[in-house]
Coordinates of C-alpha atoms in Angstrom, one line a residue:
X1 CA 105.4 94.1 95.4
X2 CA 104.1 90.9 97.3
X3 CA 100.5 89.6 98.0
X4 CA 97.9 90.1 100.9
X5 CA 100.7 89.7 103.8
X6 CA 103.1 92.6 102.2
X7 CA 104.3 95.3 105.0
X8 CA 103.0 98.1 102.9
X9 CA 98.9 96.2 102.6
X10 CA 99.9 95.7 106.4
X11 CA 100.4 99.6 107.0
X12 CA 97.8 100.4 105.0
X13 CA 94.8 98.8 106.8
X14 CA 96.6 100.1 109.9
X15 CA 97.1 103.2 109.0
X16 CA 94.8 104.0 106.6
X17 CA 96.6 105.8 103.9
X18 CA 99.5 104.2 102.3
X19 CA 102.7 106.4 100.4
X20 CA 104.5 105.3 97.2
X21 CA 106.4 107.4 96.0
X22 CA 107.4 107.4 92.2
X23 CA 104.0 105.3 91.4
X24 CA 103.9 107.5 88.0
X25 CA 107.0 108.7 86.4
X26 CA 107.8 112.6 85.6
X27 CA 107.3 112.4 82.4
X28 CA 103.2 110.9 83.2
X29 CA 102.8 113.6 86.0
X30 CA 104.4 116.2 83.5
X31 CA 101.6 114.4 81.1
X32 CA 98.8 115.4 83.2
X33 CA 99.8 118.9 84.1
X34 CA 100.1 119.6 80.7
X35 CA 96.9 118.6 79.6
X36 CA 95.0 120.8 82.4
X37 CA 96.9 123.5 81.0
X38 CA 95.2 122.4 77.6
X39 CA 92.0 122.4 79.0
X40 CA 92.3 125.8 81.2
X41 CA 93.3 127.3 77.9
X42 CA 90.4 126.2 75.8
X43 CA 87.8 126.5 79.0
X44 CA 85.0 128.5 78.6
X45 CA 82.6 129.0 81.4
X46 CA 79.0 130.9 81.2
X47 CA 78.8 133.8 83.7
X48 CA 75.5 131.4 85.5
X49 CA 77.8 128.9 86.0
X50 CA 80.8 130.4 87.8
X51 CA 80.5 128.5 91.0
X52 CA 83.1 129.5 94.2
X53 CA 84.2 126.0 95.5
X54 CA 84.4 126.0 99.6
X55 CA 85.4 123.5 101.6
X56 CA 83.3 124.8 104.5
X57 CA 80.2 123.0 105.4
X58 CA 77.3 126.0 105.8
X59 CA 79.6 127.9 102.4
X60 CA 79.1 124.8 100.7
X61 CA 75.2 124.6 101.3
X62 CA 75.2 128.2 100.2
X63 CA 77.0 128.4 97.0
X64 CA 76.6 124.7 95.6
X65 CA 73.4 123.2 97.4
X66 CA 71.6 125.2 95.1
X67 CA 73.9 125.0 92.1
X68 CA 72.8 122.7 89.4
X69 CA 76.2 123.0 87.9
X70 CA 78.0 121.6 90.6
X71 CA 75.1 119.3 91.7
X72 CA 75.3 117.7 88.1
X73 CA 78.8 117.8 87.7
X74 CA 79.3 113.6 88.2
X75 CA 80.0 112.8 84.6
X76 CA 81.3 116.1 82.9
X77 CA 84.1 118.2 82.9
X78 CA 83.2 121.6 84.9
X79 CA 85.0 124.2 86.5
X80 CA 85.5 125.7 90.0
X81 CA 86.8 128.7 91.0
X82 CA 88.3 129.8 94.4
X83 CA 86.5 132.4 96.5
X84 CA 86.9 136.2 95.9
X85 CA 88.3 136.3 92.4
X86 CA 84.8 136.9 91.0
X87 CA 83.2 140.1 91.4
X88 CA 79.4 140.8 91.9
X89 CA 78.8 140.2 88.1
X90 CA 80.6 137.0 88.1
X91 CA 83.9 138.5 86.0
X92 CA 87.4 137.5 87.2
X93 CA 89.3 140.2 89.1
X94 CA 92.5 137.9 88.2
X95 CA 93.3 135.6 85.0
X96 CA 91.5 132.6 84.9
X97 CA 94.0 130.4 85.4
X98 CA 95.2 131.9 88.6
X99 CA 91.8 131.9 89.5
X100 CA 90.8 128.3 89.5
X101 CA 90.2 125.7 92.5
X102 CA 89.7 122.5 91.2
X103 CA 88.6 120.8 87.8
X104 CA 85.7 117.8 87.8
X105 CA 84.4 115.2 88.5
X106 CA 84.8 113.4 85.6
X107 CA 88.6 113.6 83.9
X108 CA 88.8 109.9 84.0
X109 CA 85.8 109.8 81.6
X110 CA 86.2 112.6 79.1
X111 CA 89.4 113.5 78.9
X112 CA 91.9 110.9 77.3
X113 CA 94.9 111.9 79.3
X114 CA 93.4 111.3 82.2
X115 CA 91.3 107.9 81.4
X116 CA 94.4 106.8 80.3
X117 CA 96.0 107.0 83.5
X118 CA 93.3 106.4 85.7
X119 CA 92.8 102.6 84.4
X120 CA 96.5 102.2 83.8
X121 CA 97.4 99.0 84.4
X122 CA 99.2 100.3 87.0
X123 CA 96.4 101.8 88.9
X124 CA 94.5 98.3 88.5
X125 CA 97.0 96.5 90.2
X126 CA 97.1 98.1 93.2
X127 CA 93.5 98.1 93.1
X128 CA 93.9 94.3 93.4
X129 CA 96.9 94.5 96.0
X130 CA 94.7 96.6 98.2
X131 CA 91.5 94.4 98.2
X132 CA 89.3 95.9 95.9
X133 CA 86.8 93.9 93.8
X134 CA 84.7 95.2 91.2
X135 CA 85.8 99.1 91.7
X136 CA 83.9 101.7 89.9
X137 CA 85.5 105.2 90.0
X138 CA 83.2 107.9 91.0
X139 CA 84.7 111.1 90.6
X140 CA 88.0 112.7 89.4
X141 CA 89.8 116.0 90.3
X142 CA 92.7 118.1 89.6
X143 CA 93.1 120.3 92.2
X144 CA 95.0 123.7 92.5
X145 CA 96.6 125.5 95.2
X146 CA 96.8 128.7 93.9
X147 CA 99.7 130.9 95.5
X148 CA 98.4 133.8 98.1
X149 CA 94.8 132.7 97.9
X150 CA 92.6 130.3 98.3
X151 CA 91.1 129.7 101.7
X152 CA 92.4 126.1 103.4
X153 CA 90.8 122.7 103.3
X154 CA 89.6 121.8 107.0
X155 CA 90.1 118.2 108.2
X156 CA 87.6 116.0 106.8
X157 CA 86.9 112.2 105.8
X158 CA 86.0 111.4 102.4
X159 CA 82.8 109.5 103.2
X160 CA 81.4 112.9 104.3
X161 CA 81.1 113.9 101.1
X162 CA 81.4 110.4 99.1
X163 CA 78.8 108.3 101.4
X164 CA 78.5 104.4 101.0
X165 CA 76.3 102.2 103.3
X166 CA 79.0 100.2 104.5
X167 CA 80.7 103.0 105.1
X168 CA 84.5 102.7 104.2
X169 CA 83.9 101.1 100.6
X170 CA 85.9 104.3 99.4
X171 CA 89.3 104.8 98.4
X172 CA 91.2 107.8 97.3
X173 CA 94.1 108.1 95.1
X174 CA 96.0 111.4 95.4
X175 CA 98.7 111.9 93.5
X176 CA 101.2 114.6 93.7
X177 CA 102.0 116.4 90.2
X178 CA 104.7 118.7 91.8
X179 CA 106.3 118.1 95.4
X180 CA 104.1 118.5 97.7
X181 CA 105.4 120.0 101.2
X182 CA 104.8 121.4 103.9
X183 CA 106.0 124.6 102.9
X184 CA 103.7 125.0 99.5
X185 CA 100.3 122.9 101.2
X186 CA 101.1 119.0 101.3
X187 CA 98.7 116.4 102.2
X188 CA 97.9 115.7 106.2
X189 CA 96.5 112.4 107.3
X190 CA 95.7 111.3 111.3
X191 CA 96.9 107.6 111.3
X192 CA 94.3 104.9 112.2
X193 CA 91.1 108.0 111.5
X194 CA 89.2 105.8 109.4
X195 CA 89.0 103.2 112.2
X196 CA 86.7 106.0 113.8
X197 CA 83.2 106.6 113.1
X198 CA 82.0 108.8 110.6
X199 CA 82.2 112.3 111.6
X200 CA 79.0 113.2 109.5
X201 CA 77.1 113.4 106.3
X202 CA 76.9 116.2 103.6
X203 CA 73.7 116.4 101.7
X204 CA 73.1 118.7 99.3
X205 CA 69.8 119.8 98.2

């Protein structure tokens, strides 16, 4: 609660992230995990398409620069898996649904679970409380962390990957579907980082 002068818009323009916890309820987090279970379950992904997802720069350029299935993933529903649990024919040395990295880039869109809580009403006002005018989502993801694999996400800003000239007209929502420690691979942020200048540009061609 409270307008432009609140102690939590105050931390987050100092900060640059800002925590609430209990923004969605169990049962709408339960909601959501449920429904990716849905969609694992009725997934079915051509062998051409079975793209590794890497969070390193030169892996990236490797195994999705050239990937038209990653490339043109912006308003569908696709499927990434982590690396090593496809062999050299592109089957899965472990069940699929221990297998997968992340689901994109376009939940919010396509999947009514998930468009229903991305422009909850909720979600639109903080939107407002934080400043935003006119927002357009670009992308949505659930990501996994899949137990004893999985190879970890270096530090990073978003606008490497998500560029907009100003830079800083993005904002990320993360939300936590289970609790996320430091234990099982919670979220790190350096306070005051997106004061600094960009710390580069991925293009992929």
């Amino acid at each position: 609660s409270g307008g432009e002068h609140s102690p939590h818009l105050f931390q987050f323009h100092e900060d640059g992230f800002l925590v609430l916890e209990h923004f969605f309820t169990a049962e709408e987090c339960d909601s959501m995990r449920s429904q990716i279970q849905r969609i694992i379950a009725e997934m079915e992904v051509p062998p051409h398409c079975r793209t590794e997802f890497s969070t390193k720069e030169k892996e990236q350029l490797q195994a999705q620069g050239s990937s038209d299935y990653f490339l043109n993933s912006g308003d569908k529903i696709r499927f990434f898996f982590e690396k090593g649990v496809l062999d050299e024919k592109g089957n899965f040395l472990l069940p699929k649904e221990k297998s997968i990295s992340k689901i994109g880039h376009a939940l919010h869109a396509h999947d009514p679970v998930f468009k229903q809580i991305t422009h909850s009403s909720k979600v639109q006002e903080l939107g407002r409380k934080l400043g935003l005018e006119r927002p357009v989502v670009v992308q949505s993801m659930y990501i996994f962390k899949q137990p004893g694999i999985g190879g970890e996400v270096t530090p990073h800003q978003d606008a490497t990957f998500l560029h907009t000239e100003p830079l800083g007209r993005v904002v990320g929502f993360w939300i936590a579907l289970e609790d996320a420690t430091k234990e099982n691979g919670c979220l790190w942020f350096i306070p005051g980082s997106h004061t600094s200048k960009s710390h580069g540009r991925l293009v992929l061609a």
